[in-house]
Amino acid sequence: MAGELSPIDKAKFVAAKRAAQYVEDGMRVGLGTGSTAAWLVRCLGEMVRDDGLRIKGVPTSSRTAELARAVGIEVISLDEAKWLDLTIDGADEFDGDLNLIKGGGGALLQEKIVATASDQMVVIADVGKEVETLGAFPLPVEVIPFGWQTTQALIEETLISMDVLGRRSTLRMSGDVPYITDEGNHILDLHMNRIGNARQLALVVNQMPGVVENGLFIDICDAVVIGYGDGRVEVRDINDGTVATERLDFVEADNLFSDLSD
Ligand code: 5RP
């Protein structure tokens, strides 16, 4: 079955499979959102079912909660967990310092809260997510619906004085209607092309009234597991300063590949 996956899905799968090795019996684990994180949830479900792994999962979206329950992972809320041993999540971009852009899947708010409440955050990504400088991917910013156009104008005006290459923003849509997050908010995507000072931008954007959170994850990620379409994985740990490469085999149970939707 795995042989039928596209190279990018193979890359996501091997990254998720390798990152699942971080998960130990008894852990409270933050479960990310997106297509790569969905592979992780399926891998963990298999470990729960076949190896008797006992974990409690804190999902970062209603989608992930549904998938986690479906594959047999015990789901608890962050308030029940209070603190997590580990969060594993995808990313839209990561740079050499393992700073991230997240929120392409619209779950950045819960993702940031959960990752920040974890001893360790591990990002899983295909190699295409690595960038020298963040910003080619539009930065998602979650805003409350009240006065969102005023918030948008304020953000665009503020970007004039920031080290960025563009300041156009668009309201995220779901078909013909504005996208609504799990918290009932909207998302503005900021098309900046290049973010010269991500740390500063993250602070400034979050100070604006109407902004709930932005998708820049600065100094939150501890390690990234990068997957390649040929089965190679590279593990970079920012704390240890280590880089290790290995190859994983695609020998998996059919049911892991039976539902490829995120
Ligand atoms: C969701 C996210 C995702 O982690 C990010 O969009 C990457 O998704 P994918 O693994 O599908 O490429 O931040 O809000």
mmCIF file of C-alpha atoms and ligand atoms in Angstrom:
data_model
loop_
_atom_site.group_PDB
_atom_site.id
_atom_site.type_symbol
_atom_site.label_atom_id
_atom_site.label_comp_id
_atom_site.label_asym_id
_atom_site.label_seq_id
_atom_site.Cartn_x
_atom_site.Cartn_y
_atom_site.Cartn_z
ATOM 1 C CA MET A 1 0.000 0.000 0.000
ATOM 2 C CA ALA A 2 2.723 2.446 0.970
ATOM 3 C CA GLY A 3 4.247 1.996 -2.459
ATOM 4 C CA GLU A 4 1.155 3.762 -3.834
ATOM 5 C CA LEU A 5 1.843 6.895 -1.842
ATOM 6 C CA SER A 6 3.170 9.954 -3.626
ATOM 7 C CA PRO A 7 6.769 10.941 -2.744
ATOM 8 C CA ILE A 8 5.474 13.795 -0.606
ATOM 9 C CA ASP A 9 3.143 11.498 1.340
ATOM 10 C CA LYS A 10 5.996 9.033 1.814
ATOM 11 C CA ALA A 11 8.125 11.888 3.141
ATOM 12 C CA LYS A 12 5.384 12.909 5.581
ATOM 13 C CA PHE A 13 4.822 9.314 6.617
ATOM 14 C CA VAL A 14 8.475 8.505 7.366
ATOM 15 C CA ALA A 15 8.853 11.746 9.323
ATOM 16 C CA ALA A 16 5.800 10.829 11.403
ATOM 17 C CA LYS A 17 6.917 7.226 11.826
ATOM 18 C CA ARG A 18 10.347 8.283 13.067
ATOM 19 C CA ALA A 19 8.901 10.919 15.394
ATOM 20 C CA ALA A 20 6.603 8.318 16.946
ATOM 21 C CA GLN A 21 9.768 6.838 18.468
ATOM 22 C CA TYR A 22 9.888 9.862 20.789
ATOM 23 C CA VAL A 23 6.668 8.687 22.431
ATOM 24 C CA GLU A 24 7.064 6.550 25.543
ATOM 25 C CA ASP A 25 4.613 4.591 27.626
ATOM 26 C CA GLY A 26 2.634 6.766 30.037
ATOM 27 C CA MET A 27 3.303 10.044 28.234
ATOM 28 C CA ARG A 28 0.844 12.872 27.781
ATOM 29 C CA VAL A 29 1.272 13.844 24.146
ATOM 30 C CA GLY A 30 0.110 16.897 22.212
ATOM 31 C CA LEU A 31 -1.229 15.793 18.842
ATOM 32 C CA GLY A 32 -0.772 18.270 16.003
ATOM 33 C CA THR A 33 -3.047 19.083 13.093
ATOM 34 C CA GLY A 34 -2.575 18.685 9.351
ATOM 35 C CA SER A 35 -1.736 15.921 6.905
ATOM 36 C CA THR A 36 1.684 15.127 8.420
ATOM 37 C CA ALA A 37 0.327 15.128 11.959
ATOM 38 C CA ALA A 38 -2.472 12.836 10.788
ATOM 39 C CA TRP A 39 0.173 10.247 9.857
ATOM 40 C CA LEU A 40 1.605 10.580 13.345
ATOM 41 C CA VAL A 41 -1.793 9.994 14.915
ATOM 42 C CA ARG A 42 -2.273 6.889 12.762
ATOM 43 C CA CYS A 43 1.199 5.586 13.720
ATOM 44 C CA LEU A 44 0.462 6.145 17.409
ATOM 45 C CA GLY A 45 -2.912 4.454 17.041
ATOM 46 C CA GLU A 46 -1.134 1.438 15.622
ATOM 47 C CA MET A 47 1.325 1.434 18.549
ATOM 48 C CA VAL A 48 -1.575 1.624 21.004
ATOM 49 C CA ARG A 49 -3.362 -1.238 19.310
ATOM 50 C CA ASP A 50 -0.448 -3.549 18.458
ATOM 51 C CA ASP A 51 2.186 -2.764 21.094
ATOM 52 C CA GLY A 52 -0.014 -1.865 24.052
ATOM 53 C CA LEU A 53 1.365 1.680 24.217
ATOM 54 C CA ARG A 54 -0.509 3.652 26.882
ATOM 55 C CA ILE A 55 -0.670 7.382 26.219
ATOM 56 C CA LYS A 56 -3.059 10.240 26.733
ATOM 57 C CA GLY A 57 -3.405 12.520 23.737
ATOM 58 C CA VAL A 58 -4.281 16.205 23.745
ATOM 59 C CA PRO A 59 -5.474 17.102 20.224
ATOM 60 C CA THR A 60 -4.921 20.553 18.724
ATOM 61 C CA SER A 61 -8.146 20.618 16.712
ATOM 62 C CA SER A 62 -11.532 18.967 16.471
ATOM 63 C CA ARG A 63 -10.265 17.145 13.332
ATOM 64 C CA THR A 64 -7.338 15.632 15.187
ATOM 65 C CA ALA A 65 -9.539 14.715 18.160
ATOM 66 C CA GLU A 66 -11.851 12.815 15.846
ATOM 67 C CA LEU A 67 -8.982 10.937 14.175
ATOM 68 C CA ALA A 68 -7.262 10.162 17.484
ATOM 69 C CA ARG A 69 -10.424 8.651 18.916
ATOM 70 C CA ALA A 70 -11.018 6.705 15.708
ATOM 71 C CA VAL A 71 -7.575 5.039 15.932
ATOM 72 C CA GLY A 72 -7.965 4.216 19.621
ATOM 73 C CA ILE A 73 -5.926 6.908 21.360
ATOM 74 C CA GLU A 74 -7.298 8.090 24.700
ATOM 75 C CA VAL A 75 -8.133 11.765 24.289
ATOM 76 C CA ILE A 76 -8.069 14.234 27.176
ATOM 77 C CA SER A 77 -8.275 18.019 27.313
ATOM 78 C CA LEU A 78 -5.277 20.234 27.991
ATOM 79 C CA ASP A 79 -6.856 21.267 31.273
ATOM 80 C CA GLU A 80 -7.050 17.620 32.295
ATOM 81 C CA ALA A 81 -3.440 17.038 31.266
ATOM 82 C CA LYS A 82 -2.232 20.383 32.677
ATOM 83 C CA TRP A 83 1.242 19.840 31.228
ATOM 84 C CA LEU A 84 2.517 17.611 28.439
ATOM 85 C CA ASP A 85 5.644 15.527 28.008
ATOM 86 C CA LEU A 86 5.798 16.045 24.293
ATOM 87 C CA THR A 87 3.977 17.613 21.363
ATOM 88 C CA ILE A 88 4.484 16.436 17.794
ATOM 89 C CA ASP A 89 3.095 18.627 15.027
ATOM 90 C CA GLY A 90 3.626 19.616 11.419
ATOM 91 C CA ALA A 91 4.699 23.017 10.107
ATOM 92 C CA ASP A 92 4.278 25.134 7.007
ATOM 93 C CA GLU A 93 7.858 26.417 7.165
ATOM 94 C CA PHE A 94 10.868 25.963 9.440
ATOM 95 C CA ASP A 95 14.200 27.774 9.355
ATOM 96 C CA GLY A 96 17.688 26.892 10.555
ATOM 97 C CA ASP A 97 16.898 27.984 14.134
ATOM 98 C CA LEU A 98 13.765 25.800 14.061
ATOM 99 C CA ASN A 99 11.490 28.813 14.165
ATOM 100 C CA LEU A 100 8.240 28.034 12.386
ATOM 101 C CA ILE A 101 5.270 29.295 10.468
ATOM 102 C CA LYS A 102 2.198 27.278 11.384
ATOM 103 C CA GLY A 103 -1.532 27.602 10.869
ATOM 104 C CA GLY A 104 -1.943 26.570 7.251
ATOM 105 C CA GLY A 105 -4.519 24.132 8.559
ATOM 106 C CA GLY A 106 -6.198 26.826 10.653
ATOM 107 C CA ALA A 107 -5.336 25.374 14.054
ATOM 108 C CA LEU A 108 -2.484 27.659 15.107
ATOM 109 C CA LEU A 109 -4.098 28.870 18.317
ATOM 110 C CA GLN A 110 -4.600 25.485 19.948
ATOM 111 C CA GLU A 111 -1.308 24.317 18.407
ATOM 112 C CA LYS A 112 0.654 27.132 20.039
ATOM 113 C CA ILE A 113 -1.033 26.731 23.414
ATOM 114 C CA VAL A 114 -0.422 22.977 23.405
ATOM 115 C CA ALA A 115 3.185 23.189 22.152
ATOM 116 C CA THR A 116 4.030 25.851 24.731
ATOM 117 C CA ALA A 117 2.607 23.650 27.484
ATOM 118 C CA SER A 118 4.971 20.806 26.565
ATOM 119 C CA ASP A 119 8.408 19.805 27.802
ATOM 120 C CA GLN A 120 9.392 19.197 24.216
ATOM 121 C CA MET A 121 8.025 20.054 20.769
ATOM 122 C CA VAL A 122 9.041 17.931 17.795
ATOM 123 C CA VAL A 123 8.105 19.093 14.308
ATOM 124 C CA ILE A 124 7.539 16.615 11.500
ATOM 125 C CA ALA A 125 7.839 17.859 7.949
ATOM 126 C CA ASP A 126 8.745 16.916 4.424
ATOM 127 C CA VAL A 127 11.943 18.510 3.205
ATOM 128 C CA GLY A 128 10.023 21.080 1.143
ATOM 129 C CA LYS A 129 9.110 22.925 4.350
ATOM 130 C CA GLU A 130 12.679 24.027 5.061
ATOM 131 C CA VAL A 131 13.463 27.674 4.250
ATOM 132 C CA GLU A 132 16.388 29.983 4.756
ATOM 133 C CA THR A 133 14.131 32.866 5.806
ATOM 134 C CA LEU A 134 10.515 32.543 6.934
ATOM 135 C CA GLY A 135 7.748 34.272 5.016
ATOM 136 C CA ALA A 136 7.237 32.734 1.580
ATOM 137 C CA PHE A 137 4.273 30.927 3.150
ATOM 138 C CA PRO A 138 1.596 33.507 4.076
ATOM 139 C CA LEU A 139 1.574 34.017 7.841
ATOM 140 C CA PRO A 140 -1.763 33.011 9.389
ATOM 141 C CA VAL A 141 -3.087 35.368 12.052
ATOM 142 C CA GLU A 142 -6.198 34.441 14.029
ATOM 143 C CA VAL A 143 -8.487 37.441 14.605
ATOM 144 C CA ILE A 144 -11.842 37.786 16.298
ATOM 145 C CA PRO A 145 -14.758 38.333 13.882
ATOM 146 C CA PHE A 146 -15.785 41.637 15.510
ATOM 147 C CA GLY A 147 -14.248 44.443 13.440
ATOM 148 C CA TRP A 148 -11.965 42.081 11.553
ATOM 149 C CA GLN A 149 -11.599 44.514 8.626
ATOM 150 C CA THR A 150 -10.392 47.217 11.009
ATOM 151 C CA THR A 151 -7.920 44.746 12.488
ATOM 152 C CA GLN A 152 -6.795 43.846 8.980
ATOM 153 C CA ALA A 153 -6.211 47.511 8.094
ATOM 154 C CA LEU A 154 -4.280 48.036 11.317
ATOM 155 C CA ILE A 155 -2.063 45.038 10.628
ATOM 156 C CA GLU A 156 -1.326 46.142 7.065
ATOM 157 C CA GLU A 157 -0.480 49.645 8.272
ATOM 158 C CA THR A 158 1.826 48.306 10.967
ATOM 159 C CA LEU A 159 3.665 46.141 8.436
ATOM 160 C CA ILE A 160 4.919 49.340 6.716
ATOM 161 C CA SER A 161 7.469 49.770 9.496
ATOM 162 C CA MET A 162 8.421 46.078 9.713
ATOM 163 C CA ASP A 163 11.215 44.244 7.928
ATOM 164 C CA VAL A 164 8.997 42.443 5.414
ATOM 165 C CA LEU A 165 8.694 42.400 1.606
ATOM 166 C CA GLY A 166 4.902 42.598 1.284
ATOM 167 C CA ARG A 167 1.926 43.614 3.390
ATOM 168 C CA ARG A 168 -1.145 42.384 1.551
ATOM 169 C CA SER A 169 -3.476 40.233 3.640
ATOM 170 C CA THR A 170 -6.421 38.040 2.737
ATOM 171 C CA LEU A 171 -9.293 36.661 4.741
ATOM 172 C CA ARG A 172 -9.116 32.846 4.779
ATOM 173 C CA MET A 173 -12.213 31.425 3.101
ATOM 174 C CA SER A 174 -13.940 28.080 3.244
ATOM 175 C CA GLY A 175 -15.707 27.997 -0.102
ATOM 176 C CA ASP A 176 -17.848 31.111 -0.269
ATOM 177 C CA VAL A 177 -17.803 31.921 3.448
ATOM 178 C CA PRO A 178 -15.076 33.015 5.855
ATOM 179 C CA TYR A 179 -13.182 30.146 7.458
ATOM 180 C CA ILE A 180 -14.111 29.719 11.126
ATOM 181 C CA THR A 181 -11.564 28.296 13.546
ATOM 182 C CA ASP A 182 -12.380 25.884 16.370
ATOM 183 C CA GLU A 183 -12.552 28.969 18.610
ATOM 184 C CA GLY A 184 -15.045 30.730 16.307
ATOM 185 C CA ASN A 185 -12.530 33.217 14.919
ATOM 186 C CA HIS A 186 -11.325 34.208 11.433
ATOM 187 C CA ILE A 187 -7.859 33.887 9.922
ATOM 188 C CA LEU A 188 -6.016 36.582 8.003
ATOM 189 C CA ASP A 189 -3.149 35.330 5.842
ATOM 190 C CA LEU A 190 -0.343 37.896 5.599
ATOM 191 C CA HIS A 191 1.519 37.747 2.272
ATOM 192 C CA MET A 192 4.896 39.161 3.237
ATOM 193 C CA ASN A 193 7.175 37.005 1.037
ATOM 194 C CA ARG A 194 10.051 37.442 3.448
ATOM 195 C CA ILE A 195 10.098 38.108 7.208
ATOM 196 C CA GLY A 196 13.359 39.773 8.185
ATOM 197 C CA ASN A 197 12.749 39.758 11.942
ATOM 198 C CA ALA A 198 10.237 37.063 12.882
ATOM 199 C CA ARG A 199 10.684 37.517 16.634
ATOM 200 C CA GLN A 200 9.817 41.216 16.441
ATOM 201 C CA LEU A 201 6.921 40.660 14.055
ATOM 202 C CA ALA A 202 5.381 38.017 16.313
ATOM 203 C CA LEU A 203 5.426 40.414 19.275
ATOM 204 C CA VAL A 204 4.096 43.416 17.363
ATOM 205 C CA VAL A 205 1.233 41.549 15.658
ATOM 206 C CA ASN A 206 0.070 40.045 18.935
ATOM 207 C CA GLN A 207 -0.219 43.498 20.515
ATOM 208 C CA MET A 208 -2.967 44.620 18.157
ATOM 209 C CA PRO A 209 -6.536 44.628 19.434
ATOM 210 C CA GLY A 210 -8.541 41.978 17.623
ATOM 211 C CA VAL A 211 -5.559 39.686 17.114
ATOM 212 C CA VAL A 212 -5.823 36.449 19.072
ATOM 213 C CA GLU A 213 -2.556 34.787 17.986
ATOM 214 C CA ASN A 214 -0.158 34.555 15.074
ATOM 215 C CA GLY A 215 1.406 31.521 13.423
ATOM 216 C CA LEU A 216 5.046 32.340 14.186
ATOM 217 C CA PHE A 217 6.456 29.780 16.617
ATOM 218 C CA ILE A 218 9.666 31.305 17.967
ATOM 219 C CA ASP A 219 11.920 29.263 20.292
ATOM 220 C CA ILE A 220 9.199 26.659 20.803
ATOM 221 C CA CYS A 221 10.428 23.796 18.622
ATOM 222 C CA ASP A 222 13.180 21.534 20.018
ATOM 223 C CA ALA A 223 13.712 19.139 17.147
ATOM 224 C CA VAL A 224 12.604 18.590 13.581
ATOM 225 C CA VAL A 225 12.226 15.258 11.841
ATOM 226 C CA ILE A 226 12.551 15.839 8.104
ATOM 227 C CA GLY A 227 11.174 13.197 5.759
ATOM 228 C CA TYR A 228 12.288 12.496 2.193
ATOM 229 C CA GLY A 229 10.339 10.756 -0.554
ATOM 230 C CA ASP A 230 12.861 7.907 -0.722
ATOM 231 C CA GLY A 231 12.376 6.941 2.926
ATOM 232 C CA ARG A 232 15.286 8.858 4.430
ATOM 233 C CA VAL A 233 14.732 10.870 7.589
ATOM 234 C CA GLU A 234 16.946 13.507 9.128
ATOM 235 C CA VAL A 235 16.598 14.368 12.801
ATOM 236 C CA ARG A 236 17.888 17.774 13.888
ATOM 237 C CA ASP A 237 17.951 18.572 17.583
ATOM 238 C CA ILE A 238 18.479 22.251 18.339
ATOM 239 C CA ASN A 239 19.315 21.669 22.026
ATOM 240 C CA ASP A 240 21.895 18.928 21.469
ATOM 241 C CA GLY A 241 23.132 20.457 18.226
ATOM 242 C CA THR A 242 22.958 17.001 16.624
ATOM 243 C CA VAL A 243 21.947 15.948 13.117
ATOM 244 C CA ALA A 244 21.341 12.284 12.296
ATOM 245 C CA THR A 245 20.149 10.614 9.101
ATOM 246 C CA GLU A 246 18.602 7.170 8.724
ATOM 247 C CA ARG A 247 16.310 5.275 6.370
ATOM 248 C CA LEU A 248 12.934 3.773 7.219
ATOM 249 C CA ASP A 249 11.262 0.880 5.430
ATOM 250 C CA PHE A 250 7.704 1.105 4.175
ATOM 251 C CA VAL A 251 6.433 -2.081 5.781
ATOM 252 C CA GLU A 252 3.150 -1.095 7.251
ATOM 253 C CA ALA A 253 -0.255 -2.522 7.995
ATOM 254 C CA ASP A 254 -2.800 -1.795 5.298
ATOM 255 C CA ASN A 255 -5.180 -0.090 7.680
ATOM 256 C CA LEU A 256 -2.656 2.703 8.297
ATOM 257 C CA PHE A 257 -3.060 3.698 4.675
ATOM 258 C CA SER A 258 -6.743 3.025 4.246
ATOM 259 C CA ASP A 259 -7.878 6.608 4.927
ATOM 260 C CA LEU A 260 -5.567 9.142 3.383
ATOM 261 C CA SER A 261 -7.758 12.133 4.082
ATOM 262 C CA ASP A 262 -6.514 14.564 6.712
HETATM 263 C C1 5RP B 1 -2.160 23.367 10.931
HETATM 264 C C2 5RP B 1 -0.687 23.432 10.786
HETATM 265 C C3 5RP B 1 -0.038 22.299 10.077
HETATM 266 O O1 5RP B 1 0.863 21.695 10.918
HETATM 267 C C4 5RP B 1 0.667 22.847 8.865
HETATM 268 O O2 5RP B 1 -0.275 23.535 8.071
HETATM 269 C C5 5RP B 1 1.318 21.731 8.046
HETATM 270 O O3 5RP B 1 0.318 20.933 7.497
HETATM 271 P P1 5RP B 1 0.659 19.688 6.579
HETATM 272 O O4 5RP B 1 1.323 18.686 7.454
HETATM 273 O O5 5RP B 1 -0.678 19.233 6.059
HETATM 274 O O6 5RP B 1 1.555 20.169 5.478
HETATM 275 O O7 5RP B 1 -0.030 24.317 11.228
HETATM 276 O O8 5RP B 1 -2.672 24.533 11.508
#
